[in-house]
CSV table of C-alpha atoms in Angstrom, one decimal:
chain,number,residue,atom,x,y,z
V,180,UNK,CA,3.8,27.0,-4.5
V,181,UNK,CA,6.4,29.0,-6.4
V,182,UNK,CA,4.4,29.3,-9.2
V,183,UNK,CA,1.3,30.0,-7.5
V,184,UNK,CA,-0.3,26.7,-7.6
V,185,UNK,CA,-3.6,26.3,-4.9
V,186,UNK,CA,-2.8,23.9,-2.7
V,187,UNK,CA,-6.0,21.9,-0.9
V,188,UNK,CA,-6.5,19.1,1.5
V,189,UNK,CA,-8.7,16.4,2.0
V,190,UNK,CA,-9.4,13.4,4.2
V,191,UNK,CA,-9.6,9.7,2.7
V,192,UNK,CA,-13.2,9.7,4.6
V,193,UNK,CA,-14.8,12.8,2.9
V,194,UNK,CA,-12.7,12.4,-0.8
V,195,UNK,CA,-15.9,11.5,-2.3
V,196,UNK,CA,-19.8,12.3,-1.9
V,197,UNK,CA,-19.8,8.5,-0.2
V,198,UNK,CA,-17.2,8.5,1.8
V,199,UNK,CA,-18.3,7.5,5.4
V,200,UNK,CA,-18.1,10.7,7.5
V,201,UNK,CA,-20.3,12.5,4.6
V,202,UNK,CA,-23.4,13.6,6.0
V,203,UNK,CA,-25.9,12.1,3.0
V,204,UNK,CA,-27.9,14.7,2.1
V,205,UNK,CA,-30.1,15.3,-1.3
V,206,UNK,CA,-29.4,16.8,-3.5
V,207,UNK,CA,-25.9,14.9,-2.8
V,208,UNK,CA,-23.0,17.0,-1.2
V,209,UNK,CA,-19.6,17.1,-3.2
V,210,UNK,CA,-16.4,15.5,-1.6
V,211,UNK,CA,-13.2,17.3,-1.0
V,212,UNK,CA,-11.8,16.0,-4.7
V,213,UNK,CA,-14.8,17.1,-6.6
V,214,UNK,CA,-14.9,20.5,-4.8
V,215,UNK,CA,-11.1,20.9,-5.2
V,216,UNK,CA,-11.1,20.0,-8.7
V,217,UNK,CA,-7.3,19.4,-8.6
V,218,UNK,CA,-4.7,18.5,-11.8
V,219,UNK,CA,-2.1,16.8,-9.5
V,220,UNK,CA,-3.7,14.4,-6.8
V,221,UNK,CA,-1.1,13.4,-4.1
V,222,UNK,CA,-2.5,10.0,-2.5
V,223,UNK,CA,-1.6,7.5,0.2
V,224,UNK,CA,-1.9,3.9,-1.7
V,225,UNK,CA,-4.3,3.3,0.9
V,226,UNK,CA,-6.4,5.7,-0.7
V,227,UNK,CA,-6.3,4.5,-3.8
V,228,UNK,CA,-6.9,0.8,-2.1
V,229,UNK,CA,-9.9,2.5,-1.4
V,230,UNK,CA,-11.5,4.6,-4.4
V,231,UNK,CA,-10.2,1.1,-6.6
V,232,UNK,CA,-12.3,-1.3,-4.0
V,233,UNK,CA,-15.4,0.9,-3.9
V,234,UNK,CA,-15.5,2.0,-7.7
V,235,UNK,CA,-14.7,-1.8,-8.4
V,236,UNK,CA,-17.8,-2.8,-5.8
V,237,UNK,CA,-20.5,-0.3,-8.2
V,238,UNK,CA,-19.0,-1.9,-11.3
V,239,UNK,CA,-19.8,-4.8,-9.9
V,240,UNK,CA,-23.5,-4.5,-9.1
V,241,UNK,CA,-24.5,-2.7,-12.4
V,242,UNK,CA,-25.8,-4.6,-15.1
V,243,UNK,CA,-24.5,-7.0,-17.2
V,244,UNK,CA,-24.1,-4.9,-20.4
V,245,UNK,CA,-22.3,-2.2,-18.1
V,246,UNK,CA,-19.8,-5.2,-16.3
V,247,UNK,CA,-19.1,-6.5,-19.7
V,248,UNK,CA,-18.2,-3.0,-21.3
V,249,UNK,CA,-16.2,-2.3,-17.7
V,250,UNK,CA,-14.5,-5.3,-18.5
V,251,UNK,CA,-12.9,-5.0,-21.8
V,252,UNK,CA,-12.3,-1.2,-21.2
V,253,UNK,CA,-10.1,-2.6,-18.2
V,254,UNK,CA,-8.2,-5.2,-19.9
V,255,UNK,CA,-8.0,-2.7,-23.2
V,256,UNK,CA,-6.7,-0.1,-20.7
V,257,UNK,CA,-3.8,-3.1,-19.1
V,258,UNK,CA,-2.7,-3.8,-23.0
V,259,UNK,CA,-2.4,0.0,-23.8
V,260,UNK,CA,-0.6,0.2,-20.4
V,261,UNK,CA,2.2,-1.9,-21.0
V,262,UNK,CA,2.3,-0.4,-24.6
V,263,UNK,CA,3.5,2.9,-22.6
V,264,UNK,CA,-0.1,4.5,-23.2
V,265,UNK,CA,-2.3,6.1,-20.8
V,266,UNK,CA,-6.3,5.4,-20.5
V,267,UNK,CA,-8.4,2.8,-22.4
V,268,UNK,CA,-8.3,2.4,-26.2
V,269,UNK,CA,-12.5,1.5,-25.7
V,270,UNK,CA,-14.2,4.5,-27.1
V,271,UNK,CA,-17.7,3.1,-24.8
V,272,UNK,CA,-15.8,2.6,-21.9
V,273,UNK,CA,-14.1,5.7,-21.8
V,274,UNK,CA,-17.7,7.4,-21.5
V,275,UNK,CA,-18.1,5.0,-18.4
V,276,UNK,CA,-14.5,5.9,-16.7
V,277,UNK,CA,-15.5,9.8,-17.1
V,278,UNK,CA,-18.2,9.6,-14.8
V,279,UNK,CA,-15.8,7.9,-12.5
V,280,UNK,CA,-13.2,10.2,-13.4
V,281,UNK,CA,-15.9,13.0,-11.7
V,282,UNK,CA,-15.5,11.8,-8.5
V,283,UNK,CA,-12.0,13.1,-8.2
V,284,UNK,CA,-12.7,16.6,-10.1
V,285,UNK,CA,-12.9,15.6,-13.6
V,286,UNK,CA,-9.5,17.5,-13.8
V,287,UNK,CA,-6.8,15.4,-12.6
V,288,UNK,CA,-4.2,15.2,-15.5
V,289,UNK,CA,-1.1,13.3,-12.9
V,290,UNK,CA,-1.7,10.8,-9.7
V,291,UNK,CA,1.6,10.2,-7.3
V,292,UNK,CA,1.5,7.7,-4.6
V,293,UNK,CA,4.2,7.5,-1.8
V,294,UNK,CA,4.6,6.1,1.8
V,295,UNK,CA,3.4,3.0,1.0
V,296,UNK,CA,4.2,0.3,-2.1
V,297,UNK,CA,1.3,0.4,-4.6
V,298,UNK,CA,-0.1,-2.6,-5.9
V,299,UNK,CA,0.5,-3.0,-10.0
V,300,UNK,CA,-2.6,-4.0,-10.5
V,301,UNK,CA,-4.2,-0.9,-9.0
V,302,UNK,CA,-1.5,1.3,-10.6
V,303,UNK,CA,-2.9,-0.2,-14.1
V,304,UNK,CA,-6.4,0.4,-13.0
V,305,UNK,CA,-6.0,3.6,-12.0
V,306,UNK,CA,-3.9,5.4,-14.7
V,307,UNK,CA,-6.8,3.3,-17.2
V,308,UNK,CA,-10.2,4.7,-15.3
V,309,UNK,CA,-8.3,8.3,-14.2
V,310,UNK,CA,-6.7,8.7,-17.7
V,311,UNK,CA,-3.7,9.9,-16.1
V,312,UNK,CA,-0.3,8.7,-15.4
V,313,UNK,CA,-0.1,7.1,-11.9
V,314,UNK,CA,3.1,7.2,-10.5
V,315,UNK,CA,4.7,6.2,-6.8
V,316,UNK,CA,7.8,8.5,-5.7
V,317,UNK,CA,10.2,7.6,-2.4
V,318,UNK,CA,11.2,9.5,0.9
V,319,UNK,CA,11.2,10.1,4.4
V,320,UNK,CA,10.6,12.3,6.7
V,321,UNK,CA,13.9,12.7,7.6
V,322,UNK,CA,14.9,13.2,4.3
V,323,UNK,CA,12.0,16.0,3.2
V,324,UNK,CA,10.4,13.7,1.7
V,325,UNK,CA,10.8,13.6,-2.5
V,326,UNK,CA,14.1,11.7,-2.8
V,327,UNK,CA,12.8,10.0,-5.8
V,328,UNK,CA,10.1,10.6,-8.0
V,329,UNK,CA,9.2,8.5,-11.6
V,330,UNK,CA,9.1,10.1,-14.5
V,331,UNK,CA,5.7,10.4,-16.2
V,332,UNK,CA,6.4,8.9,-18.9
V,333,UNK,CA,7.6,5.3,-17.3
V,334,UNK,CA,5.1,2.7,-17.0
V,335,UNK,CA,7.1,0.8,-15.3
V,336,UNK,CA,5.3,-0.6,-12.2
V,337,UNK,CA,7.1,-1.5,-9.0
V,338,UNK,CA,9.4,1.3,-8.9
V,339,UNK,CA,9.5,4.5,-7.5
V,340,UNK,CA,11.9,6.1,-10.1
V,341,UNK,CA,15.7,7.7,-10.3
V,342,UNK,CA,16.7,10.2,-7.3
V,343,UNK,CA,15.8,13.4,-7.9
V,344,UNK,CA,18.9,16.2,-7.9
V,345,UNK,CA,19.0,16.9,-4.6
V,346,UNK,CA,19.3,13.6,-3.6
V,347,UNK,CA,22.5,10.9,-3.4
V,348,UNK,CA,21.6,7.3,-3.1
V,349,UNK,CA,23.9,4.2,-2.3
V,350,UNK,CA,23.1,0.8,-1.1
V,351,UNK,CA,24.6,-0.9,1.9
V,352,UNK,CA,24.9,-4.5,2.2
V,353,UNK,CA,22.9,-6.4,4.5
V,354,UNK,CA,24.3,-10.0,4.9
V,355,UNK,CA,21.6,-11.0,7.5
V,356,UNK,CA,18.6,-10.6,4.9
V,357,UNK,CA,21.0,-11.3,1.7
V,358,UNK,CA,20.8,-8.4,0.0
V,359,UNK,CA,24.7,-7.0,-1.4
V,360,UNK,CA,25.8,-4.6,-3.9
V,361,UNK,CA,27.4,-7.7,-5.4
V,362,UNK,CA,24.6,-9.2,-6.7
V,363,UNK,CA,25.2,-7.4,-9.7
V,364,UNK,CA,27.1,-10.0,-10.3
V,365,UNK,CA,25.0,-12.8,-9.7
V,366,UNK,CA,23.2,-13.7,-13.4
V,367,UNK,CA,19.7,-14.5,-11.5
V,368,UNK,CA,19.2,-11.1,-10.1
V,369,UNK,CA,21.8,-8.7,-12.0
V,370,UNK,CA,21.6,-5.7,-9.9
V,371,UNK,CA,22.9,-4.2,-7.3
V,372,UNK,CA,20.9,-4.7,-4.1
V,373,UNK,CA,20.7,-3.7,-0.2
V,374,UNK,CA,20.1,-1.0,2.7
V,375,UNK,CA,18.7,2.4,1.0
V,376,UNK,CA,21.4,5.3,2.3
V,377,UNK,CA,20.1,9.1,1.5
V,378,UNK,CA,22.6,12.0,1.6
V,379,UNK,CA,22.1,15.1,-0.2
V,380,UNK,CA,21.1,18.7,1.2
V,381,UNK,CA,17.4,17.4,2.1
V,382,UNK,CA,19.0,15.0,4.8
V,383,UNK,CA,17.7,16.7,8.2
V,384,UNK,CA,20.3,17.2,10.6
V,385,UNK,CA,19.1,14.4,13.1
V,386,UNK,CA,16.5,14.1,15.7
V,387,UNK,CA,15.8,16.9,18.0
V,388,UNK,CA,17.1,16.3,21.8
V,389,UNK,CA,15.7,18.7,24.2
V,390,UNK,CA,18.6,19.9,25.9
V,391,UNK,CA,17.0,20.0,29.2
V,392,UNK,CA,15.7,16.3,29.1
V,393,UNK,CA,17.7,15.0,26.4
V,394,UNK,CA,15.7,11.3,25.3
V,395,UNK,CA,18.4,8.7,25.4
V,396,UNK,CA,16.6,6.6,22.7
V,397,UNK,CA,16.8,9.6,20.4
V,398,UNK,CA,20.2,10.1,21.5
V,399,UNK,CA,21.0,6.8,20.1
V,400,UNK,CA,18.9,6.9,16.9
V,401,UNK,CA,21.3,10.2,16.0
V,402,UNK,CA,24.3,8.1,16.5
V,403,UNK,CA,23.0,5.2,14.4
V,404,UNK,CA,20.5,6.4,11.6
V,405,UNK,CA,22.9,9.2,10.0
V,406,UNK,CA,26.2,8.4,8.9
V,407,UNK,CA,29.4,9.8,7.2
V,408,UNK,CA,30.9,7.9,4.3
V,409,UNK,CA,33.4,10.0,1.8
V,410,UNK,CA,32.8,13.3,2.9
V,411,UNK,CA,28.5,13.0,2.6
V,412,UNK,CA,26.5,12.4,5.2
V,413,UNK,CA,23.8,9.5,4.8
V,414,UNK,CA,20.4,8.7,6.1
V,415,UNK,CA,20.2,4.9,6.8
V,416,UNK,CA,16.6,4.2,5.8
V,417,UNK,CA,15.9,0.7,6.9
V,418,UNK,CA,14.2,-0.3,3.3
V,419,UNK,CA,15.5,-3.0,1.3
V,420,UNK,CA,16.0,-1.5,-2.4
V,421,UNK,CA,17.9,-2.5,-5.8
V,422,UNK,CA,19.0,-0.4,-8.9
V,423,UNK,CA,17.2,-1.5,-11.7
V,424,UNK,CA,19.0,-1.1,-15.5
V,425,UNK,CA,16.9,1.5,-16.3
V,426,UNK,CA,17.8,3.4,-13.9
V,427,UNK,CA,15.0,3.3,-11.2
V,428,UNK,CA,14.9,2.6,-7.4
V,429,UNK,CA,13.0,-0.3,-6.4
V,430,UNK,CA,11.9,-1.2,-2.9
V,431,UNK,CA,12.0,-4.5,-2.5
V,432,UNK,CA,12.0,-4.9,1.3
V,433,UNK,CA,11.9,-3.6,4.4
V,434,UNK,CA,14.6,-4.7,7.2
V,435,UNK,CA,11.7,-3.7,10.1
V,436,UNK,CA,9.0,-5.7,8.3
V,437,UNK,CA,11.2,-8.7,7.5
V,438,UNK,CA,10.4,-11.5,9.8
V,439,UNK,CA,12.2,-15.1,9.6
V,440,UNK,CA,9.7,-18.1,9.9
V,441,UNK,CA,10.8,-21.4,11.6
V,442,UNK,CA,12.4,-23.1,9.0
V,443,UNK,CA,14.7,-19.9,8.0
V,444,UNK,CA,13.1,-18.3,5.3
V,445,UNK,CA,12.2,-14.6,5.3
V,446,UNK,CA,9.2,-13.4,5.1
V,447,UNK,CA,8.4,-9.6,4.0
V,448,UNK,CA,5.0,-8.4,5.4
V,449,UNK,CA,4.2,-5.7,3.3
V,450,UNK,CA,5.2,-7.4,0.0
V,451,UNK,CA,2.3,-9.9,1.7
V,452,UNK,CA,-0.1,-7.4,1.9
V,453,UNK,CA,0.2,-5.6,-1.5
V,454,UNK,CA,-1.2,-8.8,-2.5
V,455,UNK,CA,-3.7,-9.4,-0.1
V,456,UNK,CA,-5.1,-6.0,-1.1
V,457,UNK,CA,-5.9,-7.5,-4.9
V,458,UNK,CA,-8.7,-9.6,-3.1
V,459,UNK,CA,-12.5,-8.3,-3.7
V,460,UNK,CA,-13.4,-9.1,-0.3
V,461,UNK,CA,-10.0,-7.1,1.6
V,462,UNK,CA,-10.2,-3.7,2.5
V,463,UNK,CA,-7.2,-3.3,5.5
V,464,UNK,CA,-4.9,-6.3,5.7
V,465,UNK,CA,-2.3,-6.8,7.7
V,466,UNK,CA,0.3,-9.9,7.2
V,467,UNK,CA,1.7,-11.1,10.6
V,468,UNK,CA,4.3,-13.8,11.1
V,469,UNK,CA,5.8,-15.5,14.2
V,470,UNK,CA,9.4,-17.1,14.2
V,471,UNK,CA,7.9,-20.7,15.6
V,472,UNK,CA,5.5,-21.0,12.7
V,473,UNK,CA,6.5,-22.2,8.9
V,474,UNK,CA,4.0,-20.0,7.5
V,475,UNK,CA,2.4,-16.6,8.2
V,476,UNK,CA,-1.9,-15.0,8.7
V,477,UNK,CA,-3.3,-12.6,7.4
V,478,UNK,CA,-5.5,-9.8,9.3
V,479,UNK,CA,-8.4,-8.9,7.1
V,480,UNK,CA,-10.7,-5.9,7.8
V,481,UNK,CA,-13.2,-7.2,5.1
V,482,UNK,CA,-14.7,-5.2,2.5
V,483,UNK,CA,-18.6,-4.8,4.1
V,484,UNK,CA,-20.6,-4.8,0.7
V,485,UNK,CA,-18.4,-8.2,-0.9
V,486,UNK,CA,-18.7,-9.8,2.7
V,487,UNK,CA,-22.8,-9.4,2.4
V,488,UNK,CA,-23.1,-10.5,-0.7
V,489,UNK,CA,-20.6,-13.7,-0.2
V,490,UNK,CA,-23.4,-14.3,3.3
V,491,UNK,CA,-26.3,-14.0,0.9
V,492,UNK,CA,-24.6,-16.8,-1.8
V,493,UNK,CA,-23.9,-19.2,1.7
V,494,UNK,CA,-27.4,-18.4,2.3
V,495,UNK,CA,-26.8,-16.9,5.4
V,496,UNK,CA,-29.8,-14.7,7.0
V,497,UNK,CA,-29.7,-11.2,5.6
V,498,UNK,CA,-29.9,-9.6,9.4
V,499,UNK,CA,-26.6,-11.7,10.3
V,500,UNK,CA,-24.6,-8.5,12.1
V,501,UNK,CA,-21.3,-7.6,10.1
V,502,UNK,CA,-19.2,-8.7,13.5
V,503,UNK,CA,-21.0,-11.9,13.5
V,504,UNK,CA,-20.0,-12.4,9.6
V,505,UNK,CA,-16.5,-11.9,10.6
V,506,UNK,CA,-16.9,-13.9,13.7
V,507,UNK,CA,-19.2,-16.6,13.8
V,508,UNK,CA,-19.7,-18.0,10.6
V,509,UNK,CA,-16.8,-20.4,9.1
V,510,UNK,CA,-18.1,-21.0,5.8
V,511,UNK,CA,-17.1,-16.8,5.6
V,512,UNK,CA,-13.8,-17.4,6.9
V,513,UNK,CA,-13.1,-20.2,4.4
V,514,UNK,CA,-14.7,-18.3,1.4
V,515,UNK,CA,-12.0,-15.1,2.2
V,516,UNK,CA,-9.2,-17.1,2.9
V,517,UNK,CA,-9.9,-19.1,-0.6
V,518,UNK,CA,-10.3,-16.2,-2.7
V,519,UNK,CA,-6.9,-14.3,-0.7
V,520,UNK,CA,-4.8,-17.8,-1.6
V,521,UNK,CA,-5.9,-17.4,-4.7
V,522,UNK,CA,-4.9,-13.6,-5.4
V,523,UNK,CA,-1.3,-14.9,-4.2
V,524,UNK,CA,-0.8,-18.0,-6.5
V,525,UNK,CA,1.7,-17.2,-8.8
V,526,UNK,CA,3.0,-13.9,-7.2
V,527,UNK,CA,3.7,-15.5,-3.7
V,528,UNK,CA,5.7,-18.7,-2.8
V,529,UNK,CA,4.1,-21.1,-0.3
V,530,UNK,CA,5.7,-19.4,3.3
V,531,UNK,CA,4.3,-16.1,1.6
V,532,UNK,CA,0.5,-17.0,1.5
V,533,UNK,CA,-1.4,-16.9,4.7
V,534,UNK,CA,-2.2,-20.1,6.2
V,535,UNK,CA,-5.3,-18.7,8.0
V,536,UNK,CA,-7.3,-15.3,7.8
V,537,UNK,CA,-9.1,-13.3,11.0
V,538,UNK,CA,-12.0,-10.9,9.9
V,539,UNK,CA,-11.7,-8.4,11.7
V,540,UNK,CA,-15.4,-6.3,12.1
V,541,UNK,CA,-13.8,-2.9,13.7
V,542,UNK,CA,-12.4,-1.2,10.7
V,543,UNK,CA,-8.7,0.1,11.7
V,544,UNK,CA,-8.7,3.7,11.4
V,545,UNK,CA,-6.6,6.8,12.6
V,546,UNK,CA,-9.3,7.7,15.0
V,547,UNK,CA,-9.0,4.4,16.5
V,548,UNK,CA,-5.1,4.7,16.9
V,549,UNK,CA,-4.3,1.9,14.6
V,550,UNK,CA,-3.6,3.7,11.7
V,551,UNK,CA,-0.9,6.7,11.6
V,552,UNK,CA,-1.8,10.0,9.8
V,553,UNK,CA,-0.4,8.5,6.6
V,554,UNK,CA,-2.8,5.6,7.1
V,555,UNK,CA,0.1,3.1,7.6
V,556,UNK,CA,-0.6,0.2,9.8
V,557,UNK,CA,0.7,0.7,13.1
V,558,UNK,CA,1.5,-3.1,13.2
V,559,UNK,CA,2.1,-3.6,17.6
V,560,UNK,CA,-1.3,-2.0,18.5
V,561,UNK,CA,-3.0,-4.2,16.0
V,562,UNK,CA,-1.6,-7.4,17.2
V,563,UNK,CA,-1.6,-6.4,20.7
V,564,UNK,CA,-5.3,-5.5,20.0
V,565,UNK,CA,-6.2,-8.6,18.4
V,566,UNK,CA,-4.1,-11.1,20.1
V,567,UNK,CA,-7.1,-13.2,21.5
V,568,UNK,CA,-8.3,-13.6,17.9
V,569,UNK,CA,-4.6,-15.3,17.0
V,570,UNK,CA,-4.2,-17.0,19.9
V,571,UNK,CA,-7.4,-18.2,18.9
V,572,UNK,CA,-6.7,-20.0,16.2
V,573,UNK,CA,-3.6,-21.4,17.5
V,574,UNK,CA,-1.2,-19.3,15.9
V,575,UNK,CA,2.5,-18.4,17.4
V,576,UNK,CA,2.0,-21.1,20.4
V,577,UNK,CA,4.5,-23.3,19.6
């Protein structure tokens, strides 16, 4: 803003010309990104779930010249990417990736995620199709939000980079989760791990009481979530994070999210999730685990065109209702959870991987109230929403 950049908003639903509150009208209208034209593109992951599942779905149903060229561009792109490099090395596919790159502007020359962890496998994709560096960065509210920012030139997936200068980071150990500064020590992990602690000059001041009809919850939250340690005053952030040897910040859980399964291991729901969201048929997961079970479910707000076309290779009737796909037909539910267990093998251990999967018909949405504005799940409404559905299948009875 200093330098007079133009700043312009947009809505995840009118982004592109497709998006579903875009009146379809021909010629086509423009979405926000391709009227705004922008160079930097700030983005919720969920966002970017959602351009990488629908640009992903048209690659999909092109020919087979096109998927093949698609294909190697991709994996060209995943190479060059772990080389450092930006883009695709495919000279063909590049001509492919610019039409895709149109939808956002044609313009954008830097992508930063934040709120949310973003998938590696979508970061990949992303900085290949967009040719740009995609990068996540790390903050609160509370603490004005860029605490930490990677640097463009780090490929490094995972991590949302040092802390910026304003900001002073420590960890604080948590014994109940396992997580200690100590475990720098310990040659399995070798870094320093625990409770994320922000102090620095962006740290807010606390929660506003109303001095009239002071909230005793926020009261408490005051005397809790900011602390005092050597002179600075600290944010206590609730994620789990670890100092890597290169010198970036890496979430690794979340002590709200963290829920312990019967036979005492730990589950973290939104490292769950991040993996769910690698599944062609996922749109909106949500992982949910209940302390009497020895695994955990999955929530699954399906991806509408991948669901139809898994009905039309079960040969199920073509005028089958989307809610009745989700519903009332198991060989669905058994396709979805099949291809979701297989997106985790390998980057999930066995009390990680949803034992069972809901399809759920009514995408989750702001509007709806079970989304927040930063299209986070808000995980109580959901459950208490769908609660039938997993008492249903016999889940968290015990």
């Amino acid at each position: 803003m200093y330098f007079g950049a133009t700043l312009c908003y947009g809505s995840p639903h009118t982004l592109t010309p497709t998006g579903i509150k875009m009146k379809q009208t021909k010629p086509p209208q423009q979405g926000d990104a391709m009227a705004a034209r922008p160079t930097l593109m700030v983005f919720a992951p969920a966002v970017l779930d959602k351009v990488y599942a629908k640009v992903n779905s048209n690659f999909a149903a092109a020919s087979g010249l096109i998927q093949s060229i698609v294909k190697g561009g991709l994996a060209k792109g995943a190479a060059h990417y772990d080389r450092g490099g930006v883009g695709t090395t495919d000279c063909i596919a590049k001509l492919i990736f610019q039409k895709v790159q149109k939808l956002l502007g044609g313009r954008v020359q830097f992508a930063l995620t934040g709120s949310a962890p973003l998938a590696p496998d979508v970061q990949r994709w992303v900085q290949t199709v967009f040719n740009a560096p995609c990068r996540q960065g790390y903050g609160l509210t509370e603490t004005c939000a860029a605490t930490c920012v990677s640097v463009a030139k780090d490929n490094t997936v995972s991590v949302v980079g040092p802390p910026q200068e304003c900001a002073c980071l420590r960890l604080r150990d948590w014994p109940e989760g396992g997580y200690f500064n100590d475990d720098v020590k310990n040659s399995a992990i070798g870094m320093r791990r625990g409770e994320i602690l922000i102090g620095g000059p962006g740290v807010s001041k606390g929660y506003y009481v109303d001095p009239a009809n002071p909230d005793p919850e926020l009261v408490e939250k005051n005397q809790t979530d900011y602390i005092v340690i050597g002179g600075i005053r600290y944010f206590c952030t609730g994620d789990i994070g670890q100092f890597t040897p290169s010198g970036n910040v890496q979430i690794i859980d979340r002590k709200k999210d963290l829920v312990k399964l019967q036979q005492g291991e730990y589950v973290a729901l939104s490292k769950v999730e991040n993996v769910l969201k690698t599944s062609k048929y996922v749109e909106l997961p949500m992982a949910y685990a209940a302390s009497t079970e020895s695994t955990c479910i999955a929530l699954i707000c399906p991806m509408a065109p991948a669901l139809r076309a898994l009905a039309t290779s079960l040969g199920i009737p073509k005028e089958t209702s989307h809610e009745d796909l989700c519903t009332k037909h198991k060989a669905v539910n058994e396709a979805v959870l099949a291809d979701v267990q297989k997106c985790c093998k390998g980057k999930l251990v066995g009390f990680e991987t949803p034992a069972k999967v809901i399809l759920i018909a009514d995408l989750w949405t702001v509007e709806n109230d079970m989304l927040t504005a930063a299209l986070k799940l808000k995980r109580k409404p959901i459950v208490d929403r769908h609660k039938a559905d997993i008492e249903a299948i016999g889940y968290g009875l015990k």
